[in-house]
Short mmCIF file of C-alpha atoms (C1' of nucleotides) in Angstrom, two decimals:
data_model
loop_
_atom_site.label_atom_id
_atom_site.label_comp_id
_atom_site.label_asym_id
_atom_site.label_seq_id
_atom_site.Cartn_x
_atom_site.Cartn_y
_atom_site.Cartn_z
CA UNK A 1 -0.29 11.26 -19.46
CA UNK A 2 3.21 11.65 -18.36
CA UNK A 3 5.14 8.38 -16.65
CA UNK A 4 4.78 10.30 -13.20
CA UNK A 5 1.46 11.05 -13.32
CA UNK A 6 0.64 7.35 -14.42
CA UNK A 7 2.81 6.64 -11.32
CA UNK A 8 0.98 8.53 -9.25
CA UNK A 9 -2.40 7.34 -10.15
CA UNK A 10 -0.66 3.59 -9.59
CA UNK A 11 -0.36 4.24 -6.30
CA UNK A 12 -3.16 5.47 -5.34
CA UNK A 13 -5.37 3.04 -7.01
CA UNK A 14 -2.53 0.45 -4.33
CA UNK A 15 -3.56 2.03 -1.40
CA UNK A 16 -7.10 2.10 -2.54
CA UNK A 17 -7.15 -1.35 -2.61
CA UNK A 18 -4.90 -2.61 -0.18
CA UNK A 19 -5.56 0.10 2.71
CA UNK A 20 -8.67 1.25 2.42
CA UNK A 21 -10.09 4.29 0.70
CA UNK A 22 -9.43 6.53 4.19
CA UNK A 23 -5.89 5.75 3.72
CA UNK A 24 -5.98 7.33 0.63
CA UNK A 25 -3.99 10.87 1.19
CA UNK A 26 -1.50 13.30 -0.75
CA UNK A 27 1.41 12.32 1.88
CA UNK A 28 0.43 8.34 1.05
CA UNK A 29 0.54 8.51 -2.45
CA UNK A 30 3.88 10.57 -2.79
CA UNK A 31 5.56 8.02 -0.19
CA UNK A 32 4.06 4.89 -2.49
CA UNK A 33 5.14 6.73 -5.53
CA UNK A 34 8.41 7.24 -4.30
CA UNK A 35 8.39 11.24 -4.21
CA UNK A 36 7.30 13.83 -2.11
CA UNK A 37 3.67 15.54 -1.56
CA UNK A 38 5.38 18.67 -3.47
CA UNK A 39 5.95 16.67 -6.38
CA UNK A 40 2.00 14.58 -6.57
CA UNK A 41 0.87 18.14 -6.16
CA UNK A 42 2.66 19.29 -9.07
CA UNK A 43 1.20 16.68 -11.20
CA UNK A 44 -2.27 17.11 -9.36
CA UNK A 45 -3.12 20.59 -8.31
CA UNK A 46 -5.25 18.96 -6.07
CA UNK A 47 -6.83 15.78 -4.35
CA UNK A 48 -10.06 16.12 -6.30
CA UNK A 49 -7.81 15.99 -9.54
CA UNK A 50 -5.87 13.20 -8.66
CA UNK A 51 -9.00 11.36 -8.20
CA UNK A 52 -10.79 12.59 -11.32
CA UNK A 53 -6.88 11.08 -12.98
CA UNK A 54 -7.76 8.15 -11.61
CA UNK A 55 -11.15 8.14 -12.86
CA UNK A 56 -9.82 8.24 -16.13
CA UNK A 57 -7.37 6.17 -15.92
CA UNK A 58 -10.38 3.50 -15.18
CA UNK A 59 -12.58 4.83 -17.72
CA UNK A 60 -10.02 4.31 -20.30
CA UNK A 61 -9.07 0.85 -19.38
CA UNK A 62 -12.82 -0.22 -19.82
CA UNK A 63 -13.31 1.04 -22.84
CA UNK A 64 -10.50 -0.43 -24.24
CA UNK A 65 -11.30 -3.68 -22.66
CA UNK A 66 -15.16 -3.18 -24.07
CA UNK A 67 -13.90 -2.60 -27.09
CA UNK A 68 -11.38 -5.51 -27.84
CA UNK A 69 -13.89 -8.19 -26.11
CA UNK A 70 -16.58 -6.80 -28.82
CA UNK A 71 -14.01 -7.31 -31.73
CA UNK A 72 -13.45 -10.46 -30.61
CA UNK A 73 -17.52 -11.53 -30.34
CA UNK A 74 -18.98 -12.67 -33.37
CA UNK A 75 -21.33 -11.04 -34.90
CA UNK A 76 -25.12 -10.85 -33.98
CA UNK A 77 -27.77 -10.24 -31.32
CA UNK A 78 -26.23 -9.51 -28.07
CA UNK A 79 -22.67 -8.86 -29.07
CA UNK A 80 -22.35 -5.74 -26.64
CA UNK A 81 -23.84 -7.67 -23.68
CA UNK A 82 -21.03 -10.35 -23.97
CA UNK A 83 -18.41 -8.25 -24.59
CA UNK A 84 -19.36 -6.72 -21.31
CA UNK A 85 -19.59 -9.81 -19.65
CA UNK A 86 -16.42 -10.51 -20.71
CA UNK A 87 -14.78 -7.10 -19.64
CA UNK A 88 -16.17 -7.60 -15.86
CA UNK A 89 -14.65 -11.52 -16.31
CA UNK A 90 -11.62 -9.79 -17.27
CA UNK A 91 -8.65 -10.01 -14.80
CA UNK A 92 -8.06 -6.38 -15.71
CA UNK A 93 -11.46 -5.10 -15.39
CA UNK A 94 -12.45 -2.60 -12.23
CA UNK A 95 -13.77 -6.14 -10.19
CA UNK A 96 -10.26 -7.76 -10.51
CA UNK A 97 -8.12 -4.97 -10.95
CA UNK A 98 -6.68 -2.34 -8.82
CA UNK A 99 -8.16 0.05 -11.24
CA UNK A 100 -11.67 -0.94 -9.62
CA UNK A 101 -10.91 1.85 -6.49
CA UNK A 102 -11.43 4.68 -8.26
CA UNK A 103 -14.67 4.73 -7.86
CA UNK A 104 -14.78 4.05 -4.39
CA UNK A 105 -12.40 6.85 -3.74
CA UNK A 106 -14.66 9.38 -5.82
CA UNK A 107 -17.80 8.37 -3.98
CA UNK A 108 -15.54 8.77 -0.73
CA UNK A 109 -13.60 11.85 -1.72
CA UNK A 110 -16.31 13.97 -3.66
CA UNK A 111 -19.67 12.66 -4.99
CA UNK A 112 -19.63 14.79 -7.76
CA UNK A 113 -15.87 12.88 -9.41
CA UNK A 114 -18.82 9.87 -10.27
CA UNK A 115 -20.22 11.91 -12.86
CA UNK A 116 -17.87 10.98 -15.58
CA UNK A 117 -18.24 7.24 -14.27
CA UNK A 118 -22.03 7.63 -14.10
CA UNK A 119 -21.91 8.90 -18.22
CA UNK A 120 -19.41 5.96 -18.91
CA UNK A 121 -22.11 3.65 -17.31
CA UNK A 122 -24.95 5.15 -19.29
CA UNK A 123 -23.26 4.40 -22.76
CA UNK A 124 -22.56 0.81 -21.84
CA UNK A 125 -25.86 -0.25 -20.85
CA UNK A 126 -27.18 1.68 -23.53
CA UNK A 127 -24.83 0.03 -26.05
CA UNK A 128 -25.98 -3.20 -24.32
CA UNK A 129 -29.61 -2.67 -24.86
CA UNK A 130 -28.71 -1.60 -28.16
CA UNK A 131 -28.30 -4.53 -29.66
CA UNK A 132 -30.66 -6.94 -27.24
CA UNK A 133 -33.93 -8.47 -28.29
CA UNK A 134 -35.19 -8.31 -25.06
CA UNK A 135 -33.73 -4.91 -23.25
CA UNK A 136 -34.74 -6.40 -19.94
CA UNK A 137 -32.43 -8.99 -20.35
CA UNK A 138 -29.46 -6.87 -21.05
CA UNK A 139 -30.01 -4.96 -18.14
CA UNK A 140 -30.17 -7.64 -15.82
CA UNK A 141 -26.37 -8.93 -17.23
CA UNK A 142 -25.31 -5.39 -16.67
CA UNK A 143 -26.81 -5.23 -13.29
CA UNK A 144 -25.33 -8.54 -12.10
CA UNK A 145 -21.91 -7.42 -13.65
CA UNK A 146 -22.14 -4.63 -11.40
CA UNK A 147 -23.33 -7.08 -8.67
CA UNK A 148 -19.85 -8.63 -9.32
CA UNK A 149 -18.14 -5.46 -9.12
CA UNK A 150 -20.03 -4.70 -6.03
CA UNK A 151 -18.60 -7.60 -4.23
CA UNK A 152 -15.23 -6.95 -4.39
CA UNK A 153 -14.94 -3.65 -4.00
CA UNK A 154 -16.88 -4.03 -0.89
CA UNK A 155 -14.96 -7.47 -0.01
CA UNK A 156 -18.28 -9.43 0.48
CA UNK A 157 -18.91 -13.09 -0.54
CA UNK A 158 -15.58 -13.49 -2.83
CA UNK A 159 -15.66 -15.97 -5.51
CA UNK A 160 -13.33 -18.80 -5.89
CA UNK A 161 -11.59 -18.80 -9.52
CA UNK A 162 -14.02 -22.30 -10.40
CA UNK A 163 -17.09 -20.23 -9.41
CA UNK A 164 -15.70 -17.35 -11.19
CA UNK A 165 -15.40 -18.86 -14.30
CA UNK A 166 -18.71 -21.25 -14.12
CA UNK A 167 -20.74 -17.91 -13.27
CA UNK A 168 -19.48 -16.26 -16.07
CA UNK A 169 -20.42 -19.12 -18.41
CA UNK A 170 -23.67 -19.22 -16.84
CA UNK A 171 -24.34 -15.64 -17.84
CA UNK A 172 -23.35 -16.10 -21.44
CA UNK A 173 -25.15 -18.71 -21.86
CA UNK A 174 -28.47 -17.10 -20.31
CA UNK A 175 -27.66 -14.31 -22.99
CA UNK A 176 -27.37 -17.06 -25.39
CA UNK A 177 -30.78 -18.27 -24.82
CA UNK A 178 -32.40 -15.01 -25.36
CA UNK A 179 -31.29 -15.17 -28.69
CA UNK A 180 -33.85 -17.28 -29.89
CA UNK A 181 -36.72 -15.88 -28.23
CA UNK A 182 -36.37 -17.82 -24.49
CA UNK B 1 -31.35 0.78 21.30
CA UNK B 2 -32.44 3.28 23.48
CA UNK B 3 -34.36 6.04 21.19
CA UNK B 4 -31.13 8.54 21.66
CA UNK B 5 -28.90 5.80 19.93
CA UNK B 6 -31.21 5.20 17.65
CA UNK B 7 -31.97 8.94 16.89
CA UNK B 8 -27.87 9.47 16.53
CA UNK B 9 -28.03 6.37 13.94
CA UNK B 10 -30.60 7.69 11.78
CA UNK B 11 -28.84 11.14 11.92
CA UNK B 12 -25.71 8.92 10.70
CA UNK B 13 -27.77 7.51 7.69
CA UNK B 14 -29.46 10.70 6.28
CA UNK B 15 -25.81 12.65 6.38
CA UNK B 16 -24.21 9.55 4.27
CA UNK B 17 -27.53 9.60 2.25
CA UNK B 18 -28.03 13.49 1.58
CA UNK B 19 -24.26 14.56 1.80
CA UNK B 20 -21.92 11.93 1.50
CA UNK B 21 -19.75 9.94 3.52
CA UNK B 22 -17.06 12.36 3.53
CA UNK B 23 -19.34 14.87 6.02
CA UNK B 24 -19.84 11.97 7.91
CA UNK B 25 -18.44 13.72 11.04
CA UNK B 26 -19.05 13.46 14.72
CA UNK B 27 -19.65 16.86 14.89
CA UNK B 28 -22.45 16.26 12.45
CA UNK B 29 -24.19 13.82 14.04
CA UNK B 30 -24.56 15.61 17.10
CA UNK B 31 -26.02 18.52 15.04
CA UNK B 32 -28.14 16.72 12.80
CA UNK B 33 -29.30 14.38 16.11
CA UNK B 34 -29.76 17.90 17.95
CA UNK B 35 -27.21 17.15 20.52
CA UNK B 36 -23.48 18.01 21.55
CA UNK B 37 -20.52 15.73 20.37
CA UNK B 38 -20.27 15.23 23.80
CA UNK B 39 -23.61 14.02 23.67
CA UNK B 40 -22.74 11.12 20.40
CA UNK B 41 -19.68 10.16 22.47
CA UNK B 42 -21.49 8.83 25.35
CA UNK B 43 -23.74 6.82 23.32
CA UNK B 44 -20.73 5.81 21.12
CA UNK B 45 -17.46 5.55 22.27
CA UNK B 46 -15.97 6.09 19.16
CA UNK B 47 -16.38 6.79 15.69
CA UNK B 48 -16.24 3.04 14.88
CA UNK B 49 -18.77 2.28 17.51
CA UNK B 50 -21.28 4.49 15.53
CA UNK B 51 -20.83 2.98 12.00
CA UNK B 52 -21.11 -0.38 13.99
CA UNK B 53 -24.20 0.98 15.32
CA UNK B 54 -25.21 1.78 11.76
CA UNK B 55 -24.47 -1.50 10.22
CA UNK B 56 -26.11 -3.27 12.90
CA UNK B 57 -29.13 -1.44 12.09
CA UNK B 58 -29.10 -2.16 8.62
CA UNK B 59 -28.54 -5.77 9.25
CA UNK B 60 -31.70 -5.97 11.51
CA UNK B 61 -34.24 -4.06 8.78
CA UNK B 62 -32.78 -6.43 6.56
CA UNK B 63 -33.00 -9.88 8.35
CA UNK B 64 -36.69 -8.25 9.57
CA UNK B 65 -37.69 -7.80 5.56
CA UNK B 66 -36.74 -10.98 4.52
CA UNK B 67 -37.91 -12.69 7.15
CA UNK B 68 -41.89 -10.89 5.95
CA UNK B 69 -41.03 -11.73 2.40
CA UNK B 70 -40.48 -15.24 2.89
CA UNK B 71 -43.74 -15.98 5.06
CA UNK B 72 -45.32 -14.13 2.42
CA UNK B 73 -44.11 -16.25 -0.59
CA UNK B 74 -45.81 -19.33 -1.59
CA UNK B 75 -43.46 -22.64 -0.74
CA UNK B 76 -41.96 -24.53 -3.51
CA UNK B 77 -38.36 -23.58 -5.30
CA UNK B 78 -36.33 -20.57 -5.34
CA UNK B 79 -38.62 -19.68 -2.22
CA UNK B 80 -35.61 -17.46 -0.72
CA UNK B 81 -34.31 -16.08 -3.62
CA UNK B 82 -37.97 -14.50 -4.73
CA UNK B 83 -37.58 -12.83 -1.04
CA UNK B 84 -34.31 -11.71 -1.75
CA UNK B 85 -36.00 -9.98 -4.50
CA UNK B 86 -38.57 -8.41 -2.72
CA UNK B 87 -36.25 -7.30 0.02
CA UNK B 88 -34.25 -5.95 -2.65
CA UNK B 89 -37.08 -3.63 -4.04
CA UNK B 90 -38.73 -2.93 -0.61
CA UNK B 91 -38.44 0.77 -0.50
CA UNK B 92 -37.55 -0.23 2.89
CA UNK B 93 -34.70 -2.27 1.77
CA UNK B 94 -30.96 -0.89 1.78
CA UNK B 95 -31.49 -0.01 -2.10
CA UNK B 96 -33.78 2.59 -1.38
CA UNK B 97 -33.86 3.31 1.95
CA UNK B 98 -31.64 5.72 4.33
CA UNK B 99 -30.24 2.38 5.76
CA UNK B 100 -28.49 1.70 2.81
CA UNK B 101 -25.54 4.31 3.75
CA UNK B 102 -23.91 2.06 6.52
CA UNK B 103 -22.59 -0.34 4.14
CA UNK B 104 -20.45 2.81 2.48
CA UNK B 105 -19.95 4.54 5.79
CA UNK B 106 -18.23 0.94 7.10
CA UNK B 107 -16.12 0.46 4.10
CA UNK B 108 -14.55 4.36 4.30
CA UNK B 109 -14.01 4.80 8.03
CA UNK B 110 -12.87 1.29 8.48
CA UNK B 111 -12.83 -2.10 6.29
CA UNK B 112 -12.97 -4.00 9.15
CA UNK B 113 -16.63 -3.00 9.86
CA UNK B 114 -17.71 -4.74 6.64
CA UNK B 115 -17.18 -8.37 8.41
CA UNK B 116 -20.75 -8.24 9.80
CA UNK B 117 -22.29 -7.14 6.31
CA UNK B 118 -20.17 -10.21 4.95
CA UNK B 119 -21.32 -12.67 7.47
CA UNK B 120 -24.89 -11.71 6.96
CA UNK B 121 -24.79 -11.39 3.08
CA UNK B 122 -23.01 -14.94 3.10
CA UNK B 123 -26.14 -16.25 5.08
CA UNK B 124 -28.41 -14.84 2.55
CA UNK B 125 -26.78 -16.32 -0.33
CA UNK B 126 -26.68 -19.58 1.35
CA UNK B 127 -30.22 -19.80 1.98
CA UNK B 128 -31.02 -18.93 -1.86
CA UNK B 129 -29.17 -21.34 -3.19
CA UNK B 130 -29.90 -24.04 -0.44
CA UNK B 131 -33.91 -24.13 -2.01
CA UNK B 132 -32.99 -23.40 -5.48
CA UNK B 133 -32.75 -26.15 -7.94
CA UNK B 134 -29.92 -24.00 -9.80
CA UNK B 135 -27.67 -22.62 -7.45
CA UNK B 136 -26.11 -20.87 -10.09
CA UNK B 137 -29.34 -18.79 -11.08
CA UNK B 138 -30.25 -18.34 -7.46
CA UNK B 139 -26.74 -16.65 -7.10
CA UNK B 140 -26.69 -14.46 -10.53
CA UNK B 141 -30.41 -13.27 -8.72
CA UNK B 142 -27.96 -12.45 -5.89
CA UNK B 143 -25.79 -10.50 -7.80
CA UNK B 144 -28.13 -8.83 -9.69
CA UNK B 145 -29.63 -7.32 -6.42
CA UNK B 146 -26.10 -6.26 -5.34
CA UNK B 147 -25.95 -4.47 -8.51
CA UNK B 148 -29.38 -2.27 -8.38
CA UNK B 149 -27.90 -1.87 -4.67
CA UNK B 150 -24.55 -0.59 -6.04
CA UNK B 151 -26.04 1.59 -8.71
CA UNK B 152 -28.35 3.80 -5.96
CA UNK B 153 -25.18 3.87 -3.22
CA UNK B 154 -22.73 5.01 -5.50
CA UNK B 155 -25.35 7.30 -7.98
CA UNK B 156 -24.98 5.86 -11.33
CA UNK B 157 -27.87 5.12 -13.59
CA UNK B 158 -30.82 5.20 -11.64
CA UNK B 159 -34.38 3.30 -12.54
CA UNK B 160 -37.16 5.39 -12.53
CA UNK B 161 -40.39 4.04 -10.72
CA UNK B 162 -41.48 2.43 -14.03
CA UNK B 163 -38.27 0.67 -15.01
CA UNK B 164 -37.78 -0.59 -11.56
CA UNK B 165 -41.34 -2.44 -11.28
CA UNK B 166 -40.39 -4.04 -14.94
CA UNK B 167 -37.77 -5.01 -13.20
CA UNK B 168 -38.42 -6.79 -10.24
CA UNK B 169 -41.36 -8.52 -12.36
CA UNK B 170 -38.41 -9.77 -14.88
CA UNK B 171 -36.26 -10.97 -12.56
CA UNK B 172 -39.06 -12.96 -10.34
CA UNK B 173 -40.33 -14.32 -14.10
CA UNK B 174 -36.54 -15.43 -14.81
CA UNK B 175 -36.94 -17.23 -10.83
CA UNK B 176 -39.66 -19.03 -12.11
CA UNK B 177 -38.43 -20.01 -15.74
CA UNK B 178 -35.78 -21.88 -13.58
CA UNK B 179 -38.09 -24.18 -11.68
CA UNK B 180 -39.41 -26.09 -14.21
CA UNK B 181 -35.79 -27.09 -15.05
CA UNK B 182 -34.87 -24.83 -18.58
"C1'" DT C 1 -38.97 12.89 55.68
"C1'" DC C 2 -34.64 14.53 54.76
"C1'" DC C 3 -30.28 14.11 52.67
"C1'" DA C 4 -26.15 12.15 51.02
"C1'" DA C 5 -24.52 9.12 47.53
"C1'" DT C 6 -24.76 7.24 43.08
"C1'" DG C 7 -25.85 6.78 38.24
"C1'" DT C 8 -27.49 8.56 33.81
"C1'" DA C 9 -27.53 11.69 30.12
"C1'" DC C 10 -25.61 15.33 28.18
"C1'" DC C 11 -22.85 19.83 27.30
"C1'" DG C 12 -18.79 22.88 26.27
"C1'" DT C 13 -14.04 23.26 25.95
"C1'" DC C 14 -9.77 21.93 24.67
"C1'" DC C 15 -6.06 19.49 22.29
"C1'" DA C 16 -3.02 16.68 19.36
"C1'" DG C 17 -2.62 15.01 15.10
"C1'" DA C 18 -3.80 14.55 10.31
"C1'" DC C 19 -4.71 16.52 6.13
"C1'" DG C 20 -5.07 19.59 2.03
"C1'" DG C 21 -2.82 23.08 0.18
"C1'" DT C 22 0.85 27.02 -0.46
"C1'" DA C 23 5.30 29.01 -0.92
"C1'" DT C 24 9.73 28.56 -2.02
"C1'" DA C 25 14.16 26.88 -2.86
"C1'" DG C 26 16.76 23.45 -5.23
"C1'" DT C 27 18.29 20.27 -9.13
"C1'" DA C 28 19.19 18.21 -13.44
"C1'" DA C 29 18.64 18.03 -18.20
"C1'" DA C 30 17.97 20.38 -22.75
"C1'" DT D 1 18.59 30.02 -19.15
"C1'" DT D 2 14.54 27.81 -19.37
"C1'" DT D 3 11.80 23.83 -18.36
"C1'" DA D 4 10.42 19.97 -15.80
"C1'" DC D 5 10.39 18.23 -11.75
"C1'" DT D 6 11.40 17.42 -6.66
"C1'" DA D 7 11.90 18.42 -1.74
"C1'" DT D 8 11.18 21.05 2.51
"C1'" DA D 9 8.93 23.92 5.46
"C1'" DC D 10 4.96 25.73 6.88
"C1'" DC D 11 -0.14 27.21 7.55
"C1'" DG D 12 -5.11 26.85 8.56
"C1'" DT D 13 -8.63 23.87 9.23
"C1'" DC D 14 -10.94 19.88 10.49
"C1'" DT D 15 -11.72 15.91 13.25
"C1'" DG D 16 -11.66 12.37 16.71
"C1'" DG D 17 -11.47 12.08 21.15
"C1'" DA D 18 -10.54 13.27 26.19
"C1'" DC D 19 -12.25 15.59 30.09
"C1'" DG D 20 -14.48 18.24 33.60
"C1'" DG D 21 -18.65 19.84 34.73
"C1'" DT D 22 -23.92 20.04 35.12
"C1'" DA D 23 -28.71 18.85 35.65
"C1'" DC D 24 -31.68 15.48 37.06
"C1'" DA D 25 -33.53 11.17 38.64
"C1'" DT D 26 -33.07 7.25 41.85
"C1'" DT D 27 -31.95 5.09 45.95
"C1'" DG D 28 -31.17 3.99 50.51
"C1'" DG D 29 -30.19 4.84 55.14
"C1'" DA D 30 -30.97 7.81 59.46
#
DNA sequence: TCCAATGTACCGTCCAGACGGTATAGTAAA
DNA sequence: TTTACTATACCGTCTGGACGGTACATTGGA
């Protein structure tokens, strides 16, 4: 991915979040990128491929995230769950970061962009459940993580930064007390 | 709500539902309401009007569902958040029901329409934790609704019938784990 | 009882602006 | 000269919305 195009994708993840997904238009981006529609378009050959760019560019960013949180977990039941606990905690993760729009603007723009989202998702919780004595559990972290998610993107009910941070060591530690059988 | 309105609503809901917000038109409305646009605009004054109409909707079904759940739950603890849960896998709830579609159709044609949804969802959070003995578990229930919510609006990872019921029977278990002070 | 006036519900047409996308010319570096 | 990239001009379509008109029901006075 060029500089440009990572430009590009910036911005339109910016207006995403700080205009609204409707705002989000070929003209917009080139003005917030600091170039013309002519030149987004040469990067993009479309709208539908920005988006799917930006889609990436999320998808990318999580799994990196997922993955350095798990290194960082010690070893044992559970591992994946808290690493993704961690990643939705994470300032740079889709709740907190800009990066989070994409997905709003490929539900918006064209239902079918999700798909590589929708996979992403699949591996996650699967990973999750992977390594969970009780599966059930595992999915209920992932669902409230995307509870989480859900909240900002939507701008409902916004944490504080204390309630942030004692939610997410609520959540570990109801993963934690799985462990040994409830 | 004269049955017109309410007839241009629903119309509203099933195009977010069956083709996305992005056909969310005036134009389709009217057809799918079997009317003119001429028709929608007397009703609604403007596009903003209708997704206000929409939310309002929603925000009535819910406030109605809850309201059922929570006469129909014994008293004691966590008596609001066990409703929450039930509203949340009412197949008349916004998860699963056409309703569900206002909450996307206010955040794409304008943000500002959200502030009602907010309101209401701060309401409902407010009354889980205000009969919960952990306010923190009561609102990880909360987000763990948002998040089977998010997963059907934006199409990613879907329970089947089966997987759902489990479910709604962990999460009301995990409810009840929490009165009796872990 | 007739009829004019008023209000309600809705239709069809039209328009200005926005938007996605194309075509093309230009520029600067390698 | 080619390549990578940018800018401008333009087109067709879609969409929100304005508007004038129509059909019908209601009302109220002569």
């Amino acid at each position: 991915m060029s500089v440009t195009r990572t430009k590009i994708v910036d911005a339109a993840m910016v207006i995403v979040r700080d205009q609204g997904v409707s705002r989000l238009t070929l003209d917009e981006a080139a003005k917030r990128a600091g170039m013309s529609k002519g030149g987004v378009l040469y990067h993009f050959k479309s709208k539908d491929e920005l988006v799917r760019g930006m889609v990436q560019r999320m998808l990318e960013q999580c799994d990196a995230l997922l993955q350095n949180h798990y290194a960082a977990e010690p070893e044992g039941a559970y591992r994946w769950s808290r690493a993704l606990v961690r990643m939705a905690f994470d300032p740079e993760g889709p709740p907190d970061h800009k990066i989070g729009g994409a997905l709003l603007a490929a539900v918006t723009v064209n239902p079918d962009l999700v798909a590589p989202i929708q996979a992403a998702y699949d591996s996650w919780t699967a990973r999750a459940v992977s390594d969970s004595p009780d599966p059930l559990r595992a999915k209920l972290v992932c669902m409230a993580m995307d509870g989480y998610y859900f909240q900002r993107l939507m701008g409902i009910s916004l944490f504080n930064e204390r309630q942030r941070d004692q939610m997410k060591e609520f959540v570990l530690n109801m993963i934690d007390a799985g462990k040994s059988g409830e």
